[in-house]
PDB file of C-alpha atoms in Angstrom:
ATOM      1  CA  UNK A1053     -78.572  35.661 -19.346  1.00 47.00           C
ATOM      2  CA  UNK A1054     -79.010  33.809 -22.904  1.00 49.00           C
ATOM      3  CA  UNK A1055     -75.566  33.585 -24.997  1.00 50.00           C
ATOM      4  CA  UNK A1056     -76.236  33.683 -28.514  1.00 59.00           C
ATOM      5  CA  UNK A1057     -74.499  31.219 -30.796  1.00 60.00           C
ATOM      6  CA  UNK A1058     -72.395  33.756 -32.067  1.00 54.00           C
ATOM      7  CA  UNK A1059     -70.968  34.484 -28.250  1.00 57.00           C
ATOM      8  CA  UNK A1060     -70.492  30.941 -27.662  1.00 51.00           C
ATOM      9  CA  UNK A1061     -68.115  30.864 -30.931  1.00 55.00           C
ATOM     10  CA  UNK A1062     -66.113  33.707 -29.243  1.00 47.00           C
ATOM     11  CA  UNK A1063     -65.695  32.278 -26.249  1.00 54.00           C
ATOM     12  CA  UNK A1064     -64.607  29.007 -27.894  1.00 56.00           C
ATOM     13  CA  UNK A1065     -62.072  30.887 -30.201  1.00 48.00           C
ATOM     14  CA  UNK A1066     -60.874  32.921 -27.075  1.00 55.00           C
ATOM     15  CA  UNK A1067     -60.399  29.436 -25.234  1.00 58.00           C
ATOM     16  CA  UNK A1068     -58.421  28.069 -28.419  1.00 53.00           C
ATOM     17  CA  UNK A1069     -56.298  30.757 -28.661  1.00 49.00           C
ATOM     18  CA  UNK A1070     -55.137  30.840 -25.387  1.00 48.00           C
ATOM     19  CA  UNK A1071     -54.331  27.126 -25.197  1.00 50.00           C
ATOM     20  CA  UNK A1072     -52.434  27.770 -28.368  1.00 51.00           C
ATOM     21  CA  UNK A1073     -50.289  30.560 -26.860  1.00 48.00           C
ATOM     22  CA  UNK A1074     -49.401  28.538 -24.227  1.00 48.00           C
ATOM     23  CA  UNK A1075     -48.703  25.758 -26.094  1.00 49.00           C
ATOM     24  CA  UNK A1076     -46.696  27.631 -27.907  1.00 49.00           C
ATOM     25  CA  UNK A1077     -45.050  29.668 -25.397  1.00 54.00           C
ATOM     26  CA  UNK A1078     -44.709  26.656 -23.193  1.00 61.00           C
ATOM     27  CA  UNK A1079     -41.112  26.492 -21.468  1.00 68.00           C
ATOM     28  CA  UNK A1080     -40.007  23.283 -22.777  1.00 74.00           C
ATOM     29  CA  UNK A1081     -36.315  23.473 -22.015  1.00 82.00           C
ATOM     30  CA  UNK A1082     -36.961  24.726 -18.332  1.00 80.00           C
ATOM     31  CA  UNK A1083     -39.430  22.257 -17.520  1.00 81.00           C
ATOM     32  CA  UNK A1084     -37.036  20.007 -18.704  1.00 85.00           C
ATOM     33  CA  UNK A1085     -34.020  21.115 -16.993  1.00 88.00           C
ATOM     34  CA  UNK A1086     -36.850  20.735 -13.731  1.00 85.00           C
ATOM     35  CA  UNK A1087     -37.431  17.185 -14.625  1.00 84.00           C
ATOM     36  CA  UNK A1088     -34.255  15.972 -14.834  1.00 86.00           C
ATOM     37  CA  UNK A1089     -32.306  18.013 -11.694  1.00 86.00           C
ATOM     38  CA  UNK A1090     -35.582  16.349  -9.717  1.00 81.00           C
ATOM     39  CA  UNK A1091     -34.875  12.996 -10.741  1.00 82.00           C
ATOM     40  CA  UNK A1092     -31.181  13.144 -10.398  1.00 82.00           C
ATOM     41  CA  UNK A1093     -31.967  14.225  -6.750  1.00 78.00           C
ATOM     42  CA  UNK A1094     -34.269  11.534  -5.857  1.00 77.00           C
ATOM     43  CA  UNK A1095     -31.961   8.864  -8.004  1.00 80.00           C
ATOM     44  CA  UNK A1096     -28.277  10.029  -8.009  1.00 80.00           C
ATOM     45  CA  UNK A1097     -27.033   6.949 -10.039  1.00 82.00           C
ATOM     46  CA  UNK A1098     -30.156   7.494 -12.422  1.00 86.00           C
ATOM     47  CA  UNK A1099     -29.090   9.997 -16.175  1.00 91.00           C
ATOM     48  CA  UNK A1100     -32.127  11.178 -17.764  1.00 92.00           C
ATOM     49  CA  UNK A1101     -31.534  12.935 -21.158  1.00 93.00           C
ATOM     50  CA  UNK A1102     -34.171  14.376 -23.356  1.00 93.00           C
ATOM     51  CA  UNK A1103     -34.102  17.173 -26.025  1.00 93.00           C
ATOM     52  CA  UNK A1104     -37.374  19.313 -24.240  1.00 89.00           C
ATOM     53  CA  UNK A1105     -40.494  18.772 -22.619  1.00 88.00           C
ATOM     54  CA  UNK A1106     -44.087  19.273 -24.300  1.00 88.00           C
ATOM     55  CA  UNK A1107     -47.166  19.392 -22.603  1.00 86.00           C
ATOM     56  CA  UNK A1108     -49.871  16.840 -23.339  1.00 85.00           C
ATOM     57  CA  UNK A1109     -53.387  15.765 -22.800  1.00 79.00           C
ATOM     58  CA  UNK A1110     -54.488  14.622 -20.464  1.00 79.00           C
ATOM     59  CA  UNK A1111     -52.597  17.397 -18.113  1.00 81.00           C
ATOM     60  CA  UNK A1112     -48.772  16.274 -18.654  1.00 85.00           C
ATOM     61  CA  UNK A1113     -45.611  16.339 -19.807  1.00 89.00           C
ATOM     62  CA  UNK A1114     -44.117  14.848 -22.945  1.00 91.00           C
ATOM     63  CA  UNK A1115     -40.437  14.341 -23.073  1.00 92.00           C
ATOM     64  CA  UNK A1116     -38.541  13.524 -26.152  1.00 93.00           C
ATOM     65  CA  UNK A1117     -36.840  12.115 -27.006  1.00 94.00           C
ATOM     66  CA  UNK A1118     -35.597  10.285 -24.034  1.00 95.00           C
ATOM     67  CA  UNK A1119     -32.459   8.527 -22.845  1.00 95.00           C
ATOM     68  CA  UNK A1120     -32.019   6.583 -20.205  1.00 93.00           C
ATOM     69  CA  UNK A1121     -28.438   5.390 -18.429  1.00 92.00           C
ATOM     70  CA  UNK A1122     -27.422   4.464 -14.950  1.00 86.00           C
ATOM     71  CA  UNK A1123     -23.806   5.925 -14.213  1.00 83.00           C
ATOM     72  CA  UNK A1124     -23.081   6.455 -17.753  1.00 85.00           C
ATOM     73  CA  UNK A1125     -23.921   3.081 -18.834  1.00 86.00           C
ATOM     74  CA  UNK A1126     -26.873   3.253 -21.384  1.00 91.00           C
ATOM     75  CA  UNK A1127     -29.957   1.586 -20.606  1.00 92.00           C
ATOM     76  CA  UNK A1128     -32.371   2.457 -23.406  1.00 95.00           C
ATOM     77  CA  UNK A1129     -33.713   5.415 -25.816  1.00 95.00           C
ATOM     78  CA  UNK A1130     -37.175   6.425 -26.294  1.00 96.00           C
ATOM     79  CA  UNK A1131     -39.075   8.374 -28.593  1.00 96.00           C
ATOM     80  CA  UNK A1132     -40.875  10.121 -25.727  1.00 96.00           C
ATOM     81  CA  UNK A1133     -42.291   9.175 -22.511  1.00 95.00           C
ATOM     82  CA  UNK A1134     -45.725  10.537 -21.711  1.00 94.00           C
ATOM     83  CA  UNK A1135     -45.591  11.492 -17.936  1.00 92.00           C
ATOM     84  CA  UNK A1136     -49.178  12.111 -16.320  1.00 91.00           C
ATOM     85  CA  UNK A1137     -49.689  12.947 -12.872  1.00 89.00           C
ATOM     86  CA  UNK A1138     -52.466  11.771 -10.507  1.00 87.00           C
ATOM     87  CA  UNK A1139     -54.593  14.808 -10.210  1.00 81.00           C
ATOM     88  CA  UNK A1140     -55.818  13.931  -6.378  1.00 82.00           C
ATOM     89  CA  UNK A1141     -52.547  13.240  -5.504  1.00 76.00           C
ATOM     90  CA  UNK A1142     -51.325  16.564  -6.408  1.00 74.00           C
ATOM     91  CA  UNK A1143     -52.954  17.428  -2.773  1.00 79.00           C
ATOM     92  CA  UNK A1144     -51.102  14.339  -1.068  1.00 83.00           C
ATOM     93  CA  UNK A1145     -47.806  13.471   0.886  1.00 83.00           C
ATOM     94  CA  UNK A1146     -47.518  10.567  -1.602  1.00 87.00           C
ATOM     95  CA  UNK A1147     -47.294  11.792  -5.339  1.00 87.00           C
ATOM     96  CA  UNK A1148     -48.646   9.419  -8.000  1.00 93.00           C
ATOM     97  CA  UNK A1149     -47.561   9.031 -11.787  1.00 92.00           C
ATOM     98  CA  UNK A1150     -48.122   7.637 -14.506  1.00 94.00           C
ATOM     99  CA  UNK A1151     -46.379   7.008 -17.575  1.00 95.00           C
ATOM    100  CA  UNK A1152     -45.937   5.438 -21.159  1.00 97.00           C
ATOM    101  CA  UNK A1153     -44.031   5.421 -24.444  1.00 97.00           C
ATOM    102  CA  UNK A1154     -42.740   3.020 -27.019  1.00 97.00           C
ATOM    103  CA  UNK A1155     -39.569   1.287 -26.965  1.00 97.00           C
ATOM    104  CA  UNK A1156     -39.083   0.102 -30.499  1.00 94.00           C
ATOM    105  CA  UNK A1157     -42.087  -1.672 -31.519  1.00 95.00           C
ATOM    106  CA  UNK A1158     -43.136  -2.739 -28.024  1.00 97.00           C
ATOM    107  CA  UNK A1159     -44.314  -0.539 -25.411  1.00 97.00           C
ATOM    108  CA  UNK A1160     -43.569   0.637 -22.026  1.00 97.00           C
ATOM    109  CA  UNK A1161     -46.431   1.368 -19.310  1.00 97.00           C
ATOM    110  CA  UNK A1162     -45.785   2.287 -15.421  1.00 96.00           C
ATOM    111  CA  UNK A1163     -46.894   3.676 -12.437  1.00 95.00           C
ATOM    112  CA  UNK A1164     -44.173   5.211  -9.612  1.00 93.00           C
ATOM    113  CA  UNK A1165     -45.441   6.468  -5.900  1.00 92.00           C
ATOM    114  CA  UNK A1166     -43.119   9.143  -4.885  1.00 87.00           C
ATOM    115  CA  UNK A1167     -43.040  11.046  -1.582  1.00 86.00           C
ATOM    116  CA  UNK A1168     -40.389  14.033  -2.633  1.00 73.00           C
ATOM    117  CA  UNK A1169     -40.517  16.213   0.415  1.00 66.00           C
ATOM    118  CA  UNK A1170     -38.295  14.269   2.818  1.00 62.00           C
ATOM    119  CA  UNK A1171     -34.957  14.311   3.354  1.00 70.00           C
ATOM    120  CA  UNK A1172     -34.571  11.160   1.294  1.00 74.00           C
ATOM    121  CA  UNK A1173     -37.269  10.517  -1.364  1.00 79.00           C
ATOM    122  CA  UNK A1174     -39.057   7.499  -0.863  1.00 85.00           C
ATOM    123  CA  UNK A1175     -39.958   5.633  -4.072  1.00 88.00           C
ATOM    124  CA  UNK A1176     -41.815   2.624  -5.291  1.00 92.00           C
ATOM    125  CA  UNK A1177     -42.037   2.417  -9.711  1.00 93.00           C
ATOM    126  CA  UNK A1178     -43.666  -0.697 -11.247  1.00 96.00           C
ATOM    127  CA  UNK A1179     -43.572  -0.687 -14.680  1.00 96.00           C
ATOM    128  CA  UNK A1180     -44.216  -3.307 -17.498  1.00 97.00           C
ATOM    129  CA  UNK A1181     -42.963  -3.974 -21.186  1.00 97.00           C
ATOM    130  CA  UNK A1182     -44.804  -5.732 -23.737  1.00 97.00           C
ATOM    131  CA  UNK A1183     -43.360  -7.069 -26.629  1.00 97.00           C
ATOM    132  CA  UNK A1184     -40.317  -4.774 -26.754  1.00 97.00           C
ATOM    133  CA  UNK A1185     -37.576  -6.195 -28.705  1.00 96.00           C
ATOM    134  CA  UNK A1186     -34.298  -7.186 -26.798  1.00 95.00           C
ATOM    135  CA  UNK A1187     -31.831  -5.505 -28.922  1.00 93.00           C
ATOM    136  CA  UNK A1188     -33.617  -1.617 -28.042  1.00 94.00           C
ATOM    137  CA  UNK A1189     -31.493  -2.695 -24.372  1.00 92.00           C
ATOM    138  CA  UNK A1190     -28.180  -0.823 -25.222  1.00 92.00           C
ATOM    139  CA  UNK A1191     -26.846  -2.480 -22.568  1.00 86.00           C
ATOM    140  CA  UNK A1192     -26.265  -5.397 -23.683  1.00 85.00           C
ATOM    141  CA  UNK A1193     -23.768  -3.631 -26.302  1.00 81.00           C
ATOM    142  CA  UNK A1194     -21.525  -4.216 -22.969  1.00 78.00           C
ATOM    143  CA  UNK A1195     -21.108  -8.114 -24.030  1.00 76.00           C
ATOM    144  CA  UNK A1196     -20.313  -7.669 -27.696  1.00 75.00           C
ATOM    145  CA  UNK A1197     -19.143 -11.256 -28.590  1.00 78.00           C
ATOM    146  CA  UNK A1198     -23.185 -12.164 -27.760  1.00 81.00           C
ATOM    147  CA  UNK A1199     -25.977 -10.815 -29.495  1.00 89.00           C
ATOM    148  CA  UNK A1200     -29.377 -11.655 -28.194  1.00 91.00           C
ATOM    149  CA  UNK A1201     -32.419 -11.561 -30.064  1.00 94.00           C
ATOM    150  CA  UNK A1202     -36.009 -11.597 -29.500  1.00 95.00           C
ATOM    151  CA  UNK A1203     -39.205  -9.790 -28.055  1.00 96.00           C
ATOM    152  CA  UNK A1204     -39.414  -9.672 -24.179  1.00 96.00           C
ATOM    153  CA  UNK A1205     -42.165  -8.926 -21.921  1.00 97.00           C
ATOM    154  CA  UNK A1206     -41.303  -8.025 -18.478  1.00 97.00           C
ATOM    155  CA  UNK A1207     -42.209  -6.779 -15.141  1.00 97.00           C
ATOM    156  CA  UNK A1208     -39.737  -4.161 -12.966  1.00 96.00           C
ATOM    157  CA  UNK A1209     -39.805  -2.975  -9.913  1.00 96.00           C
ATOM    158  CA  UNK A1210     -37.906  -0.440  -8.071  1.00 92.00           C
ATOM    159  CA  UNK A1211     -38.380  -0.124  -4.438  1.00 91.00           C
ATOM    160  CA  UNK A1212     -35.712   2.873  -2.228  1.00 84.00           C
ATOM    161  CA  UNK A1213     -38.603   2.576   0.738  1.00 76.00           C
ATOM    162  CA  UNK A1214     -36.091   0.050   2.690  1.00 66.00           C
ATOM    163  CA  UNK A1215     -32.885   1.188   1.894  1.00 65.00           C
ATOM    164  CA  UNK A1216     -31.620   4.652   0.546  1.00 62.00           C
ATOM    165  CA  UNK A1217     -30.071   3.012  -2.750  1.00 72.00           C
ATOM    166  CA  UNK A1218     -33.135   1.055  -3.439  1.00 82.00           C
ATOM    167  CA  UNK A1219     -33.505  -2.613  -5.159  1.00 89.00           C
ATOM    168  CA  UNK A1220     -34.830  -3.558  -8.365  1.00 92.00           C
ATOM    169  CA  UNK A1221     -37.219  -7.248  -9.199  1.00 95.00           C
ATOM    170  CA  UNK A1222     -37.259  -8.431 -12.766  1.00 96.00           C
ATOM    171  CA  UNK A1223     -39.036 -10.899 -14.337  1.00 97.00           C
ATOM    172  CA  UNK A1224     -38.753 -11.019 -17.625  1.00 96.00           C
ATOM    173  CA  UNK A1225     -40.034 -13.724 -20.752  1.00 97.00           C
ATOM    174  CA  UNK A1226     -38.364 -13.560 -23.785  1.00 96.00           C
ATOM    175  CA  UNK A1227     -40.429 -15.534 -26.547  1.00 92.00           C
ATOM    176  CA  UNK A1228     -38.963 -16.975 -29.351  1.00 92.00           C
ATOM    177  CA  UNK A1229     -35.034 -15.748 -28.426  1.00 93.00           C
ATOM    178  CA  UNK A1230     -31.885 -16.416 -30.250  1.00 92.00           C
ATOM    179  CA  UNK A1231     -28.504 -16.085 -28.931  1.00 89.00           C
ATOM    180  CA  UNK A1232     -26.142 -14.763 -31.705  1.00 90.00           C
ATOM    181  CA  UNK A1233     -21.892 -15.447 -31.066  1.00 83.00           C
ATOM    182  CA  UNK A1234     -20.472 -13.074 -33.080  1.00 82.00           C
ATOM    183  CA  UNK A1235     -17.129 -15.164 -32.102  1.00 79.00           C
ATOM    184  CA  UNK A1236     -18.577 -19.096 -32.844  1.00 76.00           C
ATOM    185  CA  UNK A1237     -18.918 -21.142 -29.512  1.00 69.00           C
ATOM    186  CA  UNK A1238     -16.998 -24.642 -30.060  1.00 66.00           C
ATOM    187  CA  UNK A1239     -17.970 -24.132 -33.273  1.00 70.00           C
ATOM    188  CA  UNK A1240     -21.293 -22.795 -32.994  1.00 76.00           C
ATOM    189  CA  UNK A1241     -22.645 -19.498 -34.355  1.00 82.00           C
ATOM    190  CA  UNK A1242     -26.179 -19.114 -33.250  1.00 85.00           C
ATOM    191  CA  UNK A1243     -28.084 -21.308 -30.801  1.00 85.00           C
ATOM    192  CA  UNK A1244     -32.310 -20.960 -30.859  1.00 89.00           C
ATOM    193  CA  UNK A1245     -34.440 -20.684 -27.643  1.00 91.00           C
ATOM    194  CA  UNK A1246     -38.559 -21.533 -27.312  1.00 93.00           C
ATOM    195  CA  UNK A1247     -38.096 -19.201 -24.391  1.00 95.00           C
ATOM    196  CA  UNK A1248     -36.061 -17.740 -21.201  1.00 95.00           C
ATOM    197  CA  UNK A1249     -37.529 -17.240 -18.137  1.00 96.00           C
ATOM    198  CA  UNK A1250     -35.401 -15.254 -15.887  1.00 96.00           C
ATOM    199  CA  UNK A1251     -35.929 -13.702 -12.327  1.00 97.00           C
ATOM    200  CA  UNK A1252     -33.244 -11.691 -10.941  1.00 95.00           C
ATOM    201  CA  UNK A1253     -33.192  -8.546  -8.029  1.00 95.00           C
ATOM    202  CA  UNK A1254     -30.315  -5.377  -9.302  1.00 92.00           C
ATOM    203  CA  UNK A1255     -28.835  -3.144  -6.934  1.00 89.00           C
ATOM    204  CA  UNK A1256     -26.100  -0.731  -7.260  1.00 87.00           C
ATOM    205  CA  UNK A1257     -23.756  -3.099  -6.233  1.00 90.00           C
ATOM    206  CA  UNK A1258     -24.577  -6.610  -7.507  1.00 92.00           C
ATOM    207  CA  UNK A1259     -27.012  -8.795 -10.380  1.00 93.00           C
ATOM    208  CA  UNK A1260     -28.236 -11.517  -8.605  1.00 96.00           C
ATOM    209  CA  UNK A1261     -29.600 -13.995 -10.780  1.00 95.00           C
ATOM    210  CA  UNK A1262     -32.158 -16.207  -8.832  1.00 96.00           C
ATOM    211  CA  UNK A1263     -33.660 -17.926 -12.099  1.00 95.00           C
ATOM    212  CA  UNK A1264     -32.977 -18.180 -15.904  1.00 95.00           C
ATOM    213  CA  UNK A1265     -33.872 -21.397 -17.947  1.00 95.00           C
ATOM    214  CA  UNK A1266     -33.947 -21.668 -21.492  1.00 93.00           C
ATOM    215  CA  UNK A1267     -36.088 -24.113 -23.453  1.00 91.00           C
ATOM    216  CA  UNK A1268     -35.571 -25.102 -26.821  1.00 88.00           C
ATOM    217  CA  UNK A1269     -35.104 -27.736 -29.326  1.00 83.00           C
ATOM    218  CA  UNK A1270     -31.441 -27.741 -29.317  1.00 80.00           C
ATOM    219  CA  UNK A1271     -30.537 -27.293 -25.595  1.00 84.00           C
ATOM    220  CA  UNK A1272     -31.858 -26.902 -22.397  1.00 88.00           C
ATOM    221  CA  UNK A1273     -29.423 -24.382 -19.783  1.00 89.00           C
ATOM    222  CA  UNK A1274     -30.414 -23.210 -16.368  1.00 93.00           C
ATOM    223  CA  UNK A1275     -28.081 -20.285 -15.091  1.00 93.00           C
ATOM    224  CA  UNK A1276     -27.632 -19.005 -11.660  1.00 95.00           C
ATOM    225  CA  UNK A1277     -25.109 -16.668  -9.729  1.00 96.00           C
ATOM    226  CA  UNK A1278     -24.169 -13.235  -9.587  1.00 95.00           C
ATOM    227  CA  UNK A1279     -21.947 -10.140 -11.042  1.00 93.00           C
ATOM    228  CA  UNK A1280     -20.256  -7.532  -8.487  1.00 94.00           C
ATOM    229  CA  UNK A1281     -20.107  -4.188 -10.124  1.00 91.00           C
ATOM    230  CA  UNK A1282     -17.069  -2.559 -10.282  1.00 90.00           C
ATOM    231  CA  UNK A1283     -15.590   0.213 -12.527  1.00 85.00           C
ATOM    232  CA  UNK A1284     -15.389   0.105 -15.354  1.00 83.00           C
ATOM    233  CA  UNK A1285     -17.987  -2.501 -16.017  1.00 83.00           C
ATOM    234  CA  UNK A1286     -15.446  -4.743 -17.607  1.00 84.00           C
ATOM    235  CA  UNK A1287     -14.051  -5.348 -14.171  1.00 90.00           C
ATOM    236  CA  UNK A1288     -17.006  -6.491 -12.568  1.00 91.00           C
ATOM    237  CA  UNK A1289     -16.689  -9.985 -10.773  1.00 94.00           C
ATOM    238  CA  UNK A1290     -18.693 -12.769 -12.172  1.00 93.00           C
ATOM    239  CA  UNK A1291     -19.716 -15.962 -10.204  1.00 95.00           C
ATOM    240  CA  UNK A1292     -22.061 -17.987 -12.180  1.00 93.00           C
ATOM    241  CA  UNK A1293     -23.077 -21.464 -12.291  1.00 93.00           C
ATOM    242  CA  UNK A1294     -24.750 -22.896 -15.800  1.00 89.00           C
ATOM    243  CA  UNK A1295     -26.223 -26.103 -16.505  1.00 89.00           C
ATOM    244  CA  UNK A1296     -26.688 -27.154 -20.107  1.00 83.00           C
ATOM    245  CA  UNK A1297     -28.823 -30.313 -20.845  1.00 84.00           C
ATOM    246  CA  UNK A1298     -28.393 -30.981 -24.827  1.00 80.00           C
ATOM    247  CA  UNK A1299     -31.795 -32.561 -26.866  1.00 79.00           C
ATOM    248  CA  UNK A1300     -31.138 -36.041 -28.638  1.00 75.00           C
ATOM    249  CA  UNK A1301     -31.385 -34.319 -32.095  1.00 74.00           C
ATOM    250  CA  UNK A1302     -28.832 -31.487 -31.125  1.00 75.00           C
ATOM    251  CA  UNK A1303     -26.824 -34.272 -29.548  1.00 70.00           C
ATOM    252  CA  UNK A1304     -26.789 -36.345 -32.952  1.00 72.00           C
ATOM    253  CA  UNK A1305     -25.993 -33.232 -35.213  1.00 74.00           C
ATOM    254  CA  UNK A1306     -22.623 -32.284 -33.055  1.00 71.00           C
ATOM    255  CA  UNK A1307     -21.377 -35.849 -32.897  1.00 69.00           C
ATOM    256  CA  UNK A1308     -18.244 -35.961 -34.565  1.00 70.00           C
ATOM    257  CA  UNK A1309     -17.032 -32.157 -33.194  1.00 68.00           C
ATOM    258  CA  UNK A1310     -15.538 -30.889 -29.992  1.00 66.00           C
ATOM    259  CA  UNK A1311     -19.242 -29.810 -28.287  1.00 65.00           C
ATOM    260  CA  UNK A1312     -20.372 -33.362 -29.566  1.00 64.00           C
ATOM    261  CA  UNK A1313     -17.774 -34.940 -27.395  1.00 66.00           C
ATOM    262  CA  UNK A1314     -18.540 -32.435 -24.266  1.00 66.00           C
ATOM    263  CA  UNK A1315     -21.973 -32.944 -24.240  1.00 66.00           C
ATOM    264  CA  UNK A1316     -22.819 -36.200 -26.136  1.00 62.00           C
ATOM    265  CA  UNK A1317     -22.028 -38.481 -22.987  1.00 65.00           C
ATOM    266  CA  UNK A1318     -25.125 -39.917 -21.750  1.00 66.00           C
ATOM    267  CA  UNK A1319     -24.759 -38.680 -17.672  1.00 66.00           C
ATOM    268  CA  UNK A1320     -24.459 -34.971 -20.088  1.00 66.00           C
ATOM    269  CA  UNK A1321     -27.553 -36.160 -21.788  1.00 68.00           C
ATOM    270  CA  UNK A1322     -29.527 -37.239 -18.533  1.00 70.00           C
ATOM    271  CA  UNK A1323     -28.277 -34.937 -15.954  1.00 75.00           C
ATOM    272  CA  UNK A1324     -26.597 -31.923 -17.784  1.00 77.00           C
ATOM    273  CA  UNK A1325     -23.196 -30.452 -17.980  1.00 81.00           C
ATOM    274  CA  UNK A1326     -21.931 -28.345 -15.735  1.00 85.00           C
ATOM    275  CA  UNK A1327     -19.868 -24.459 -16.445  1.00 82.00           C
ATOM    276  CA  UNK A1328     -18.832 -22.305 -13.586  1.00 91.00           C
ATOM    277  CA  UNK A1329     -17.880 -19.033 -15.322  1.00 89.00           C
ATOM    278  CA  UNK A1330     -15.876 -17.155 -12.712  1.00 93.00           C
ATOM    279  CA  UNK A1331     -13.394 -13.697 -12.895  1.00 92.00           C
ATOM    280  CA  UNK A1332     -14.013 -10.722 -14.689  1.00 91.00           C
ATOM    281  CA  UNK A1333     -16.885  -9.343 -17.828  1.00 84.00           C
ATOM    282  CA  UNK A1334     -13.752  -8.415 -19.464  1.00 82.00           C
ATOM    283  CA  UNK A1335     -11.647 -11.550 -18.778  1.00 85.00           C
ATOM    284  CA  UNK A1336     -14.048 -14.408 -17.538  1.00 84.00           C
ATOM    285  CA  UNK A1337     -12.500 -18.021 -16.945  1.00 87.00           C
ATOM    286  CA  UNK A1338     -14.958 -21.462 -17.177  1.00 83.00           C
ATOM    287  CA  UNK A1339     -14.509 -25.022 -15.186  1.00 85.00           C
ATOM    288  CA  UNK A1340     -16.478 -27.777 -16.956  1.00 76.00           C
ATOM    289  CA  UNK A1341     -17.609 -30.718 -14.392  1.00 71.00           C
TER     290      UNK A1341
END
């Protein structure tokens, strides 16, 4: 049989139409609603918020925008996530997706391994950020005498496969950063960072810090320790340990103040000072050795 070209142009128009009407018929808020009750089942602590669901191509789903929080504390908002499922997997145990949006004017790309049809879901999500600026993590808004500033790139990765509330690695590099008081520190209202490296592993119960350092011009700091969750936040116990080594020229430049006379010693300029921060978010205490 030999199509003419005028057949071809119905058939193409019949095709277009009928992707349009289900475009436009699509069942955003349901789908939605689907998304959400499933990931609230597989992730109790986990609040996913987003105002519908769009479909997308490749085969997908498009929510936006989105908002996530992790018993009610707010984590970050998106413009949308792009969610795009593994198309072999579809006929698998294991589930694969993949997904993607902007966070600010970075980025957000990740790949979770799900296998839903147990009694617990067993999950693995590995996701990286690229040049996503620190203050998009509402978060932080928990600590508001600090603002920190800067672009961070970071790895994260939740695992539930060894334990039913799961763990979360992150590494994270933050690239110039700048650490705002909003309350000046002995005097000081903004201290500038080269970098921070920091490693740390998050589960529902405890931060545990395993690696920070910041390197800069001004001072050198290496922090270490951990914060017990409790409710509400404020009341979560905090037992860190920071060492802050100051440069020569930062040294020179506080000489004749209080944080000159802390840290201008020479065994502070060889070997560091030592905080322990200890107590609550909302009412911490600090020990200087």
């Amino acid at each position: 049989m030999i199509f003419s070209r005028k057949t071809y142009l119905y058939v193409l128009y019949a095709l277009a139409a009928v992707l349009v009407f289900l475009y436009l018929r699509f069942p955003s808020q349901t789908v939605r609603d689907l998304i959400v009750a499933r990931i609230a089942q597989a992730q109790p602590g986990l609040q996913v918020t987003a105002d519908g669901a769009y479909p997308v191509f490749p085969p997908g789903i498009r929510l936006a925008p989105l908002g996530l929080a992790y018993d009610d504390i707010p984590i970050v908002t998106m413009a949308h996530l792009k969610m795009v499922p593994g198309l072999i997997s579809l006929f698998r145990q294991q589930k694969e997706m993949h997904f993607s949006g902007p966070i600010g004017s970075g980025s957000l790309k990740g790949r979770a391994d799900m296998v839903l049809d147990e009694r617990q879901p067993k999950i693995n999500v590995a996701m990286n950020l690229a040049r996503v600026p620190v203050e998009s993590m509402e978060f932080l808004n928990i600590w508001p005498e600090y603002k920190l500033v800067g672009e961070m790139n970071s790895q994260i990765d939740f695992d539930n496969r060894k334990g039913a509330d799961g763990s979360t690695a992150v590494n994270m590099d933050i690239s110039p950063a700048r650490i705002v008081f909003n309350t000046p520190l002995l005097g000081i209202e903004q201290m500038d960072f080269n970098q921070i490296i920091a490693e740390m592993t998050v589960t529902p119960r405890m931060l545990q810090i395993t690696r920070c350092e910041a390197l800069g011009a001004q001072i050198e700091g290496k922090i270490t320790g951990s914060i017990v969750f409790r409710e509400p936040i404020q009341n979560s116990r905090i037992t860190l340990s920071c060492v802050l080594k100051p440069q020569p020229a930062f040294a020179a430049e506080h000489k004749n103040d209080m944080l000159g006379t802390l840290l201008g010693s020479e065994s502070a300029q060889k070997r560091g000072v030592v905080f322990r921060i200890s107590g609550t978010l909302g009412n911490p205490s600090y020990v200087v050795r």
